[in-house]
Amino acid sequence: RIPTSMATVLLVSLWWLPESSGWLLSVGRKKKALETFQKIARFNGKTVTEERLNELLQDPSTKDPQGNVPKQETGFWKTTLAVVKYPRLRRIVILAYLGCFIVCLCYNSNALGLGRLGLNLYAIYSIAIAFELPVNILCITALDILGRRWPNAGFMLLGGVVCLLMAIVRTDDQTWTLIMGVISMMSFAGGYNITFQTSSELFPTVIRGRVLFLQRLMGDIGSLLGAQVASLTEYDKYLPMMVMGILSLIAAVLLFMLPETLNQALPQSIEDGENFARGQSFCFCPLVTARRNRRNARLSQTESNGVESKSSPTNSVLQERL
């Protein structure tokens, strides 16, 4: 009864939950979006005029008598079929779906498979959950420094290597199995969290809800198949680890091929999604780019200071005296 009661409370709270402002803007209901922004400002103790909001949102000159922006073509089938129509957007969706499918499969299969390697499933699961807290903190820190792609691919790569090691180094040492099992669960947990975080930033607002729902469905299918992968222990005790290791390496490559979303303007329309992060290099890393920009800024500042010092009157007088 407790889960049912909590679900009922969440259902009732939907009455006070405002609609997404980004979605309202994407479908042309700008007046309603402005009202939502003003409610948020009042809740935070800020005063923002409608004129200021219009200025920030780059209010177009034309709008209907009710103050709404003319609605764009955002029909259900039109926007849904756009995922298939636009090649770059289609590629992003396929990569995200396959990556999510494999991540969920490995996460569930790993948790079930470790219990068939002679370990206490409840004990190892409790230990792994305890270590997930520092992993989540690491994810939060890494996402703002390294971006999304590098940590995500790194977690899946680490999980795949650990699973392959367990499949190759066939030992009955419980300590070895416990350490490797905890590392693999932590790695897949990190990849799981970052994958869904990245997906919420990749897709345009007008189709984000639908695409994320289908992605969650792909993840659930992967979790179901994860149980079948774990059952491969009937043929070989370490066969599930071999399968998970190979799939994890494939997922690392697929997820690394997604665009980086850190410090990028999130897409709103279908066209924004098609052009999102266009021109971004394959090995793009926000940390390296930020350091390069800071170094170039320091060099520019040094050069400008040198030019100013050469052109100052004091230097001219000193040069004449010399």
PDB file of C-alpha atoms in Angstrom:
ATOM      1  CA  ARG A   1       0.000   0.000   0.000  1.00  0.00           C
ATOM      2  CA  ILE A   2       2.890   2.398   0.650  1.00  0.00           C
ATOM      3  CA  PRO A   3       4.024   2.579  -3.021  1.00  0.00           C
ATOM      4  CA  THR A   4       0.411   3.081  -4.107  1.00  0.00           C
ATOM      5  CA  SER A   5      -0.074   5.902  -1.604  1.00  0.00           C
ATOM      6  CA  MET A   6       3.099   7.673  -2.742  1.00  0.00           C
ATOM      7  CA  ALA A   7       2.016   7.382  -6.378  1.00  0.00           C
ATOM      8  CA  THR A   8      -1.352   8.943  -5.482  1.00  0.00           C
ATOM      9  CA  VAL A   9       0.387  11.896  -3.824  1.00  0.00           C
ATOM     10  CA  LEU A  10       2.489  12.438  -6.940  1.00  0.00           C
ATOM     11  CA  LEU A  11      -0.613  12.225  -9.124  1.00  0.00           C
ATOM     12  CA  VAL A  12      -2.387  14.923  -7.093  1.00  0.00           C
ATOM     13  CA  SER A  13       0.692  17.170  -7.211  1.00  0.00           C
ATOM     14  CA  LEU A  14       0.398  17.352 -11.009  1.00  0.00           C
ATOM     15  CA  TRP A  15      -2.399  19.895 -10.495  1.00  0.00           C
ATOM     16  CA  TRP A  16       0.150  22.465  -9.252  1.00  0.00           C
ATOM     17  CA  LEU A  17       2.974  21.464 -11.583  1.00  0.00           C
ATOM     18  CA  PRO A  18       3.373  24.108 -14.330  1.00  0.00           C
ATOM     19  CA  GLU A  19       3.754  23.184 -17.969  1.00  0.00           C
ATOM     20  CA  SER A  20       7.241  23.303 -19.461  1.00  0.00           C
ATOM     21  CA  SER A  21       8.012  26.863 -20.559  1.00  0.00           C
ATOM     22  CA  GLY A  22      10.287  25.599 -23.305  1.00  0.00           C
ATOM     23  CA  TRP A  23       7.502  23.462 -24.727  1.00  0.00           C
ATOM     24  CA  LEU A  24       5.021  26.352 -24.538  1.00  0.00           C
ATOM     25  CA  LEU A  25       7.430  28.545 -26.474  1.00  0.00           C
ATOM     26  CA  SER A  26       8.060  25.845 -29.069  1.00  0.00           C
ATOM     27  CA  VAL A  27       4.325  25.528 -29.852  1.00  0.00           C
ATOM     28  CA  GLY A  28       3.722  29.284 -29.982  1.00  0.00           C
ATOM     29  CA  ARG A  29       1.972  29.733 -26.609  1.00  0.00           C
ATOM     30  CA  LYS A  30       4.275  32.514 -25.550  1.00  0.00           C
ATOM     31  CA  LYS A  31       1.760  34.370 -23.396  1.00  0.00           C
ATOM     32  CA  LYS A  32       1.312  31.296 -21.203  1.00  0.00           C
ATOM     33  CA  ALA A  33       5.078  30.809 -21.088  1.00  0.00           C
ATOM     34  CA  LEU A  34       5.561  34.403 -19.920  1.00  0.00           C
ATOM     35  CA  GLU A  35       3.037  33.844 -17.137  1.00  0.00           C
ATOM     36  CA  THR A  36       4.970  30.776 -16.018  1.00  0.00           C
ATOM     37  CA  PHE A  37       8.242  32.713 -16.026  1.00  0.00           C
ATOM     38  CA  GLN A  38       6.683  35.466 -13.933  1.00  0.00           C
ATOM     39  CA  LYS A  39       5.381  32.928 -11.386  1.00  0.00           C
ATOM     40  CA  ILE A  40       8.871  31.487 -11.097  1.00  0.00           C
ATOM     41  CA  ALA A  41      10.322  34.965 -10.629  1.00  0.00           C
ATOM     42  CA  ARG A  42       7.800  35.813  -7.894  1.00  0.00           C
ATOM     43  CA  PHE A  43       8.526  32.528  -6.113  1.00  0.00           C
ATOM     44  CA  ASN A  44      12.244  33.407  -6.131  1.00  0.00           C
ATOM     45  CA  GLY A  45      11.546  36.900  -4.825  1.00  0.00           C
ATOM     46  CA  LYS A  46      12.430  38.608  -8.103  1.00  0.00           C
ATOM     47  CA  THR A  47      10.531  41.188 -10.095  1.00  0.00           C
ATOM     48  CA  VAL A  48      10.710  40.800 -13.858  1.00  0.00           C
ATOM     49  CA  THR A  49       8.486  42.796 -16.182  1.00  0.00           C
ATOM     50  CA  GLU A  50       6.851  41.310 -19.236  1.00  0.00           C
ATOM     51  CA  GLU A  51       8.782  43.743 -21.419  1.00  0.00           C
ATOM     52  CA  ARG A  52      12.060  42.454 -20.005  1.00  0.00           C
ATOM     53  CA  LEU A  53      11.019  38.850 -20.611  1.00  0.00           C
ATOM     54  CA  ASN A  54      10.045  39.699 -24.182  1.00  0.00           C
ATOM     55  CA  GLU A  55      13.441  41.272 -24.664  1.00  0.00           C
ATOM     56  CA  LEU A  56      15.240  38.216 -23.283  1.00  0.00           C
ATOM     57  CA  LEU A  57      13.183  35.876 -25.414  1.00  0.00           C
ATOM     58  CA  GLN A  58      13.633  38.035 -28.516  1.00  0.00           C
ATOM     59  CA  ASP A  59       9.947  38.629 -28.953  1.00  0.00           C
ATOM     60  CA  PRO A  60       8.995  38.658 -32.657  1.00  0.00           C
ATOM     61  CA  SER A  61       7.205  41.675 -34.021  1.00  0.00           C
ATOM     62  CA  THR A  62       4.134  39.759 -35.137  1.00  0.00           C
ATOM     63  CA  LYS A  63       1.707  38.112 -32.735  1.00  0.00           C
ATOM     64  CA  ASP A  64      -1.993  37.453 -32.537  1.00  0.00           C
ATOM     65  CA  PRO A  65      -4.540  39.619 -30.627  1.00  0.00           C
ATOM     66  CA  GLN A  66      -4.095  37.462 -27.512  1.00  0.00           C
ATOM     67  CA  GLY A  67      -0.372  38.173 -27.467  1.00  0.00           C
ATOM     68  CA  ASN A  68       0.711  34.708 -28.562  1.00  0.00           C
ATOM     69  CA  VAL A  69       3.371  34.031 -31.136  1.00  0.00           C
ATOM     70  CA  PRO A  70       1.901  32.435 -34.277  1.00  0.00           C
ATOM     71  CA  LYS A  71       2.011  28.690 -33.764  1.00  0.00           C
ATOM     72  CA  GLN A  72       4.595  26.802 -35.736  1.00  0.00           C
ATOM     73  CA  GLU A  73       3.977  23.552 -37.553  1.00  0.00           C
ATOM     74  CA  THR A  74       4.313  21.168 -34.626  1.00  0.00           C
ATOM     75  CA  GLY A  75       1.794  18.449 -35.474  1.00  0.00           C
ATOM     76  CA  PHE A  76       2.270  15.050 -33.863  1.00  0.00           C
ATOM     77  CA  TRP A  77       3.020  13.129 -37.041  1.00  0.00           C
ATOM     78  CA  LYS A  78       4.995  15.969 -38.627  1.00  0.00           C
ATOM     79  CA  THR A  79       7.393  16.267 -35.708  1.00  0.00           C
ATOM     80  CA  THR A  80       7.579  12.517 -35.127  1.00  0.00           C
ATOM     81  CA  LEU A  81       8.382  11.712 -38.753  1.00  0.00           C
ATOM     82  CA  ALA A  82      11.008  14.460 -38.674  1.00  0.00           C
ATOM     83  CA  VAL A  83      13.174  12.070 -36.664  1.00  0.00           C
ATOM     84  CA  VAL A  84      13.306   9.832 -39.741  1.00  0.00           C
ATOM     85  CA  LYS A  85      13.420  12.650 -42.281  1.00  0.00           C
ATOM     86  CA  TYR A  86      16.452  14.565 -40.982  1.00  0.00           C
ATOM     87  CA  PRO A  87      19.659  12.484 -41.283  1.00  0.00           C
ATOM     88  CA  ARG A  88      21.671  14.044 -38.467  1.00  0.00           C
ATOM     89  CA  LEU A  89      18.767  13.921 -36.021  1.00  0.00           C
ATOM     90  CA  ARG A  90      18.046  10.340 -37.071  1.00  0.00           C
ATOM     91  CA  ARG A  91      21.648   9.377 -36.394  1.00  0.00           C
ATOM     92  CA  ILE A  92      21.556  10.933 -32.915  1.00  0.00           C
ATOM     93  CA  VAL A  93      18.326   9.123 -32.031  1.00  0.00           C
ATOM     94  CA  ILE A  94      19.633   5.743 -33.211  1.00  0.00           C
ATOM     95  CA  LEU A  95      22.902   6.134 -31.294  1.00  0.00           C
ATOM     96  CA  ALA A  96      21.086   7.210 -28.127  1.00  0.00           C
ATOM     97  CA  TYR A  97      18.599   4.340 -28.353  1.00  0.00           C
ATOM     98  CA  LEU A  98      21.240   1.680 -28.940  1.00  0.00           C
ATOM     99  CA  GLY A  99      23.419   3.093 -26.176  1.00  0.00           C
ATOM    100  CA  CYS A 100      20.533   3.158 -23.703  1.00  0.00           C
ATOM    101  CA  PHE A 101      19.519  -0.383 -24.669  1.00  0.00           C
ATOM    102  CA  ILE A 102      22.999  -1.756 -23.989  1.00  0.00           C
ATOM    103  CA  VAL A 103      23.525   0.257 -20.793  1.00  0.00           C
ATOM    104  CA  CYS A 104      20.283  -1.005 -19.243  1.00  0.00           C
ATOM    105  CA  LEU A 105      20.986  -4.558 -20.408  1.00  0.00           C
ATOM    106  CA  CYS A 106      24.448  -4.565 -18.845  1.00  0.00           C
ATOM    107  CA  TYR A 107      23.290  -2.883 -15.635  1.00  0.00           C
ATOM    108  CA  ASN A 108      20.540  -5.441 -15.006  1.00  0.00           C
ATOM    109  CA  SER A 109      22.458  -8.457 -16.283  1.00  0.00           C
ATOM    110  CA  ASN A 110      25.484  -7.599 -14.174  1.00  0.00           C
ATOM    111  CA  ALA A 111      23.424  -7.363 -10.991  1.00  0.00           C
ATOM    112  CA  LEU A 112      21.781 -10.733 -11.671  1.00  0.00           C
ATOM    113  CA  GLY A 113      24.877 -12.480 -12.989  1.00  0.00           C
ATOM    114  CA  LEU A 114      27.069 -11.700  -9.983  1.00  0.00           C
ATOM    115  CA  GLY A 115      24.740 -13.691  -7.770  1.00  0.00           C
ATOM    116  CA  ARG A 116      25.538 -16.777  -9.848  1.00  0.00           C
ATOM    117  CA  LEU A 117      29.291 -16.484  -9.338  1.00  0.00           C
ATOM    118  CA  GLY A 118      29.157 -17.726  -5.775  1.00  0.00           C
ATOM    119  CA  LEU A 119      28.617 -14.286  -4.214  1.00  0.00           C
ATOM    120  CA  ASN A 120      25.816 -13.214  -1.939  1.00  0.00           C
ATOM    121  CA  LEU A 121      23.651 -11.113  -4.254  1.00  0.00           C
ATOM    122  CA  TYR A 122      22.213  -9.005  -1.436  1.00  0.00           C
ATOM    123  CA  ALA A 123      25.617  -8.307   0.080  1.00  0.00           C
ATOM    124  CA  ILE A 124      27.298  -7.279  -3.168  1.00  0.00           C
ATOM    125  CA  TYR A 125      24.305  -5.195  -4.181  1.00  0.00           C
ATOM    126  CA  SER A 126      24.375  -3.357  -0.837  1.00  0.00           C
ATOM    127  CA  ILE A 127      28.108  -2.702  -1.176  1.00  0.00           C
ATOM    128  CA  ALA A 128      27.706  -1.448  -4.741  1.00  0.00           C
ATOM    129  CA  ILE A 129      24.838   0.855  -3.754  1.00  0.00           C
ATOM    130  CA  ALA A 130      26.987   2.270  -0.946  1.00  0.00           C
ATOM    131  CA  PHE A 131      29.717   3.062  -3.471  1.00  0.00           C
ATOM    132  CA  GLU A 132      27.238   4.628  -5.893  1.00  0.00           C
ATOM    133  CA  LEU A 133      27.081   7.787  -3.768  1.00  0.00           C
ATOM    134  CA  PRO A 134      30.708   8.801  -4.510  1.00  0.00           C
ATOM    135  CA  VAL A 135      30.167   7.706  -8.116  1.00  0.00           C
ATOM    136  CA  ASN A 136      27.191  10.057  -8.418  1.00  0.00           C
ATOM    137  CA  ILE A 137      29.227  12.889  -6.896  1.00  0.00           C
ATOM    138  CA  LEU A 138      31.992  12.108  -9.396  1.00  0.00           C
ATOM    139  CA  CYS A 139      29.448  12.211 -12.217  1.00  0.00           C
ATOM    140  CA  ILE A 140      28.170  15.624 -11.124  1.00  0.00           C
ATOM    141  CA  THR A 141      31.714  16.994 -11.003  1.00  0.00           C
ATOM    142  CA  ALA A 142      32.866  15.389 -14.236  1.00  0.00           C
ATOM    143  CA  LEU A 143      29.811  16.503 -16.211  1.00  0.00           C
ATOM    144  CA  ASP A 144      30.640  20.173 -15.625  1.00  0.00           C
ATOM    145  CA  ILE A 145      34.343  19.751 -16.389  1.00  0.00           C
ATOM    146  CA  LEU A 146      34.786  16.994 -18.964  1.00  0.00           C
ATOM    147  CA  GLY A 147      31.315  17.179 -20.463  1.00  0.00           C
ATOM    148  CA  ARG A 148      29.041  14.212 -21.115  1.00  0.00           C
ATOM    149  CA  ARG A 149      30.740  12.085 -23.752  1.00  0.00           C
ATOM    150  CA  TRP A 150      34.095  11.400 -22.122  1.00  0.00           C
ATOM    151  CA  PRO A 151      32.814  10.334 -18.668  1.00  0.00           C
ATOM    152  CA  ASN A 152      29.995   8.297 -20.205  1.00  0.00           C
ATOM    153  CA  ALA A 153      32.263   6.429 -22.591  1.00  0.00           C
ATOM    154  CA  GLY A 154      34.846   6.066 -19.821  1.00  0.00           C
ATOM    155  CA  PHE A 155      32.405   4.410 -17.437  1.00  0.00           C
ATOM    156  CA  MET A 156      31.202   1.956 -20.078  1.00  0.00           C
ATOM    157  CA  LEU A 157      34.776   1.249 -21.184  1.00  0.00           C
ATOM    158  CA  LEU A 158      35.812   0.532 -17.591  1.00  0.00           C
ATOM    159  CA  GLY A 159      32.805  -1.714 -17.041  1.00  0.00           C
ATOM    160  CA  GLY A 160      33.525  -3.616 -20.241  1.00  0.00           C
ATOM    161  CA  VAL A 161      37.195  -4.146 -19.387  1.00  0.00           C
ATOM    162  CA  VAL A 162      36.318  -5.380 -15.889  1.00  0.00           C
ATOM    163  CA  CYS A 163      33.739  -7.839 -17.242  1.00  0.00           C
ATOM    164  CA  LEU A 164      36.208  -9.165 -19.811  1.00  0.00           C
ATOM    165  CA  LEU A 165      38.844  -9.582 -17.102  1.00  0.00           C
ATOM    166  CA  MET A 166      36.398 -11.591 -15.018  1.00  0.00           C
ATOM    167  CA  ALA A 167      35.610 -13.761 -18.043  1.00  0.00           C
ATOM    168  CA  ILE A 168      39.282 -14.309 -18.912  1.00  0.00           C
ATOM    169  CA  VAL A 169      40.737 -14.662 -15.401  1.00  0.00           C
ATOM    170  CA  ARG A 170      38.563 -17.545 -14.277  1.00  0.00           C
ATOM    171  CA  THR A 171      39.214 -17.836 -10.566  1.00  0.00           C
ATOM    172  CA  ASP A 172      37.260 -18.908  -7.518  1.00  0.00           C
ATOM    173  CA  ASP A 173      38.851 -16.197  -5.378  1.00  0.00           C
ATOM    174  CA  GLN A 174      35.901 -14.502  -3.683  1.00  0.00           C
ATOM    175  CA  THR A 175      37.855 -11.312  -2.967  1.00  0.00           C
ATOM    176  CA  TRP A 176      38.795 -10.854  -6.629  1.00  0.00           C
ATOM    177  CA  THR A 177      35.243 -11.526  -7.757  1.00  0.00           C
ATOM    178  CA  LEU A 178      33.820  -9.141  -5.149  1.00  0.00           C
ATOM    179  CA  ILE A 179      36.150  -6.272  -6.107  1.00  0.00           C
ATOM    180  CA  MET A 180      35.588  -6.723  -9.821  1.00  0.00           C
ATOM    181  CA  GLY A 181      31.836  -7.061  -9.308  1.00  0.00           C
ATOM    182  CA  VAL A 182      31.594  -3.845  -7.303  1.00  0.00           C
ATOM    183  CA  ILE A 183      33.683  -1.930  -9.871  1.00  0.00           C
ATOM    184  CA  SER A 184      31.524  -3.191 -12.732  1.00  0.00           C
ATOM    185  CA  MET A 185      28.289  -2.248 -10.963  1.00  0.00           C
ATOM    186  CA  MET A 186      29.637   1.223 -10.163  1.00  0.00           C
ATOM    187  CA  SER A 187      30.737   1.694 -13.776  1.00  0.00           C
ATOM    188  CA  PHE A 188      27.386   0.679 -15.210  1.00  0.00           C
ATOM    189  CA  ALA A 189      25.595   2.870 -12.670  1.00  0.00           C
ATOM    190  CA  GLY A 190      27.655   5.872 -13.791  1.00  0.00           C
ATOM    191  CA  GLY A 191      26.968   5.125 -17.445  1.00  0.00           C
ATOM    192  CA  TYR A 192      23.264   4.695 -16.702  1.00  0.00           C
ATOM    193  CA  ASN A 193      22.985   8.096 -15.006  1.00  0.00           C
ATOM    194  CA  ILE A 194      24.954  10.016 -17.632  1.00  0.00           C
ATOM    195  CA  THR A 195      23.167   8.359 -20.554  1.00  0.00           C
ATOM    196  CA  PHE A 196      19.744   9.600 -19.493  1.00  0.00           C
ATOM    197  CA  GLN A 197      21.151  13.015 -18.558  1.00  0.00           C
ATOM    198  CA  THR A 198      22.687  13.376 -22.013  1.00  0.00           C
ATOM    199  CA  SER A 199      19.538  12.249 -23.799  1.00  0.00           C
ATOM    200  CA  SER A 200      17.430  14.916 -22.114  1.00  0.00           C
ATOM    201  CA  GLU A 201      19.748  17.548 -23.622  1.00  0.00           C
ATOM    202  CA  LEU A 202      20.138  16.153 -27.129  1.00  0.00           C
ATOM    203  CA  PHE A 203      16.593  16.138 -28.464  1.00  0.00           C
ATOM    204  CA  PRO A 204      14.546  19.191 -29.532  1.00  0.00           C
ATOM    205  CA  THR A 205      11.824  20.410 -27.199  1.00  0.00           C
ATOM    206  CA  VAL A 206       8.977  19.680 -29.625  1.00  0.00           C
ATOM    207  CA  ILE A 207       9.746  15.937 -29.660  1.00  0.00           C
ATOM    208  CA  ARG A 208      11.730  15.501 -26.442  1.00  0.00           C
ATOM    209  CA  GLY A 209       8.918  13.873 -24.469  1.00  0.00           C
ATOM    210  CA  ARG A 210       8.110  11.307 -27.153  1.00  0.00           C
ATOM    211  CA  VAL A 211      11.715  10.472 -27.930  1.00  0.00           C
ATOM    212  CA  LEU A 212      12.678  10.088 -24.271  1.00  0.00           C
ATOM    213  CA  PHE A 213       9.657   7.868 -23.649  1.00  0.00           C
ATOM    214  CA  LEU A 214      10.678   5.572 -26.501  1.00  0.00           C
ATOM    215  CA  GLN A 215      14.238   5.598 -25.229  1.00  0.00           C
ATOM    216  CA  ARG A 216      13.023   4.528 -21.803  1.00  0.00           C
ATOM    217  CA  LEU A 217      11.087   1.747 -23.539  1.00  0.00           C
ATOM    218  CA  MET A 218      14.268   0.617 -25.281  1.00  0.00           C
ATOM    219  CA  GLY A 219      16.005   0.608 -21.912  1.00  0.00           C
ATOM    220  CA  ASP A 220      13.247  -1.543 -20.406  1.00  0.00           C
ATOM    221  CA  ILE A 221      13.587  -4.014 -23.271  1.00  0.00           C
ATOM    222  CA  GLY A 222      17.319  -4.115 -22.591  1.00  0.00           C
ATOM    223  CA  SER A 223      16.655  -4.796 -18.902  1.00  0.00           C
ATOM    224  CA  LEU A 224      14.353  -7.684 -19.824  1.00  0.00           C
ATOM    225  CA  LEU A 225      16.972  -9.187 -22.111  1.00  0.00           C
ATOM    226  CA  GLY A 226      19.539  -8.679 -19.361  1.00  0.00           C
ATOM    227  CA  ALA A 227      17.847 -11.441 -17.401  1.00  0.00           C
ATOM    228  CA  GLN A 228      18.270 -13.744 -20.396  1.00  0.00           C
ATOM    229  CA  VAL A 229      21.950 -12.833 -20.645  1.00  0.00           C
ATOM    230  CA  ALA A 230      22.395 -13.613 -16.947  1.00  0.00           C
ATOM    231  CA  SER A 231      20.797 -17.026 -17.511  1.00  0.00           C
ATOM    232  CA  LEU A 232      23.668 -17.947 -19.855  1.00  0.00           C
ATOM    233  CA  THR A 233      25.457 -19.209 -16.738  1.00  0.00           C
ATOM    234  CA  GLU A 234      23.651 -22.496 -17.405  1.00  0.00           C
ATOM    235  CA  TYR A 235      26.117 -23.046 -20.266  1.00  0.00           C
ATOM    236  CA  ASP A 236      29.173 -21.302 -18.842  1.00  0.00           C
ATOM    237  CA  LYS A 237      29.519 -19.480 -15.553  1.00  0.00           C
ATOM    238  CA  TYR A 238      31.488 -16.615 -17.085  1.00  0.00           C
ATOM    239  CA  LEU A 239      29.685 -16.390 -20.429  1.00  0.00           C
ATOM    240  CA  PRO A 240      27.440 -13.485 -19.277  1.00  0.00           C
ATOM    241  CA  MET A 241      30.561 -11.516 -18.329  1.00  0.00           C
ATOM    242  CA  MET A 242      32.001 -12.059 -21.789  1.00  0.00           C
ATOM    243  CA  VAL A 243      28.773 -10.885 -23.437  1.00  0.00           C
ATOM    244  CA  MET A 244      28.500  -7.835 -21.168  1.00  0.00           C
ATOM    245  CA  GLY A 245      32.145  -6.942 -21.732  1.00  0.00           C
ATOM    246  CA  ILE A 246      31.787  -6.942 -25.514  1.00  0.00           C
ATOM    247  CA  LEU A 247      28.481  -5.048 -25.431  1.00  0.00           C
ATOM    248  CA  SER A 248      29.907  -2.461 -23.026  1.00  0.00           C
ATOM    249  CA  LEU A 249      32.799  -1.713 -25.355  1.00  0.00           C
ATOM    250  CA  ILE A 250      30.333  -1.298 -28.226  1.00  0.00           C
ATOM    251  CA  ALA A 251      28.210   1.043 -26.078  1.00  0.00           C
ATOM    252  CA  ALA A 252      31.280   3.113 -25.206  1.00  0.00           C
ATOM    253  CA  VAL A 253      31.925   3.733 -28.907  1.00  0.00           C
ATOM    254  CA  LEU A 254      28.263   4.492 -29.681  1.00  0.00           C
ATOM    255  CA  LEU A 255      27.851   6.932 -26.796  1.00  0.00           C
ATOM    256  CA  PHE A 256      31.120   8.671 -27.648  1.00  0.00           C
ATOM    257  CA  MET A 257      29.775   9.362 -31.145  1.00  0.00           C
ATOM    258  CA  LEU A 258      26.969  11.516 -29.706  1.00  0.00           C
ATOM    259  CA  PRO A 259      27.446  15.313 -29.744  1.00  0.00           C
ATOM    260  CA  GLU A 260      28.768  17.057 -26.652  1.00  0.00           C
ATOM    261  CA  THR A 261      26.057  19.092 -24.902  1.00  0.00           C
ATOM    262  CA  LEU A 262      28.078  20.962 -22.271  1.00  0.00           C
ATOM    263  CA  ASN A 263      27.837  24.752 -22.731  1.00  0.00           C
ATOM    264  CA  GLN A 264      25.700  24.254 -25.846  1.00  0.00           C
ATOM    265  CA  ALA A 265      22.380  25.989 -26.489  1.00  0.00           C
ATOM    266  CA  LEU A 266      19.784  23.231 -26.192  1.00  0.00           C
ATOM    267  CA  PRO A 267      17.719  22.634 -29.353  1.00  0.00           C
ATOM    268  CA  GLN A 268      14.129  23.872 -29.390  1.00  0.00           C
ATOM    269  CA  SER A 269      12.864  23.187 -32.911  1.00  0.00           C
ATOM    270  CA  ILE A 270      13.452  20.314 -35.311  1.00  0.00           C
ATOM    271  CA  GLU A 271      15.876  22.483 -37.276  1.00  0.00           C
ATOM    272  CA  ASP A 272      17.817  23.216 -34.088  1.00  0.00           C
ATOM    273  CA  GLY A 273      18.100  19.496 -33.451  1.00  0.00           C
ATOM    274  CA  GLU A 274      19.341  18.861 -36.974  1.00  0.00           C
ATOM    275  CA  ASN A 275      22.026  21.560 -36.660  1.00  0.00           C
ATOM    276  CA  PHE A 276      22.902  20.862 -33.017  1.00  0.00           C
ATOM    277  CA  ALA A 277      26.680  20.861 -32.393  1.00  0.00           C
ATOM    278  CA  ARG A 278      27.320  20.777 -36.138  1.00  0.00           C
ATOM    279  CA  GLY A 279      31.012  21.133 -36.873  1.00  0.00           C
ATOM    280  CA  GLN A 280      32.037  19.735 -33.500  1.00  0.00           C
ATOM    281  CA  SER A 281      35.169  17.595 -33.812  1.00  0.00           C
ATOM    282  CA  PHE A 282      35.053  13.899 -32.927  1.00  0.00           C
ATOM    283  CA  CYS A 283      37.552  14.254 -30.061  1.00  0.00           C
ATOM    284  CA  PHE A 284      36.089  17.531 -28.787  1.00  0.00           C
ATOM    285  CA  CYS A 285      36.647  17.962 -25.039  1.00  0.00           C
ATOM    286  CA  PRO A 286      35.242  20.992 -23.153  1.00  0.00           C
ATOM    287  CA  LEU A 287      38.130  20.934 -20.673  1.00  0.00           C
ATOM    288  CA  VAL A 288      40.780  21.202 -23.396  1.00  0.00           C
ATOM    289  CA  THR A 289      38.796  23.883 -25.217  1.00  0.00           C
ATOM    290  CA  ALA A 290      38.341  25.921 -22.034  1.00  0.00           C
ATOM    291  CA  ARG A 291      42.059  25.770 -21.257  1.00  0.00           C
ATOM    292  CA  ARG A 292      42.942  26.758 -24.811  1.00  0.00           C
ATOM    293  CA  ASN A 293      40.558  29.719 -24.665  1.00  0.00           C
ATOM    294  CA  ARG A 294      42.015  30.880 -21.345  1.00  0.00           C
ATOM    295  CA  ARG A 295      45.547  30.601 -22.712  1.00  0.00           C
ATOM    296  CA  ASN A 296      44.638  32.554 -25.837  1.00  0.00           C
ATOM    297  CA  ALA A 297      42.935  35.196 -23.700  1.00  0.00           C
ATOM    298  CA  ARG A 298      46.067  35.586 -21.571  1.00  0.00           C
ATOM    299  CA  LEU A 299      48.254  35.856 -24.661  1.00  0.00           C
ATOM    300  CA  SER A 300      45.946  38.474 -26.169  1.00  0.00           C
ATOM    301  CA  GLN A 301      45.959  40.416 -22.915  1.00  0.00           C
ATOM    302  CA  THR A 302      49.752  40.258 -22.742  1.00  0.00           C
ATOM    303  CA  GLU A 303      50.107  41.446 -26.336  1.00  0.00           C
ATOM    304  CA  SER A 304      47.672  44.311 -25.794  1.00  0.00           C
ATOM    305  CA  ASN A 305      49.528  45.372 -22.643  1.00  0.00           C
ATOM    306  CA  GLY A 306      52.806  45.279 -24.561  1.00  0.00           C
ATOM    307  CA  VAL A 307      51.410  47.475 -27.326  1.00  0.00           C
ATOM    308  CA  GLU A 308      50.070  49.966 -24.788  1.00  0.00           C
ATOM    309  CA  SER A 309      53.385  50.124 -22.943  1.00  0.00           C
ATOM    310  CA  LYS A 310      55.292  50.778 -26.180  1.00  0.00           C
ATOM    311  CA  SER A 311      52.956  53.587 -27.187  1.00  0.00           C
ATOM    312  CA  SER A 312      52.871  55.293 -23.765  1.00  0.00           C
ATOM    313  CA  PRO A 313      54.425  58.845 -23.460  1.00  0.00           C
ATOM    314  CA  THR A 314      56.818  57.724 -20.743  1.00  0.00           C
ATOM    315  CA  ASN A 315      58.433  55.166 -23.004  1.00  0.00           C
ATOM    316  CA  SER A 316      58.723  57.735 -25.802  1.00  0.00           C
ATOM    317  CA  VAL A 317      60.568  60.169 -23.509  1.00  0.00           C
ATOM    318  CA  LEU A 318      62.916  57.451 -22.292  1.00  0.00           C
ATOM    319  CA  GLN A 319      63.695  56.423 -25.860  1.00  0.00           C
ATOM    320  CA  GLU A 320      64.511  60.052 -26.803  1.00  0.00           C
ATOM    321  CA  ARG A 321      66.851  60.411 -23.820  1.00  0.00           C
ATOM    322  CA  LEU A 322      68.647  57.203 -24.730  1.00  0.00           C
TER     323      LEU A 322
END
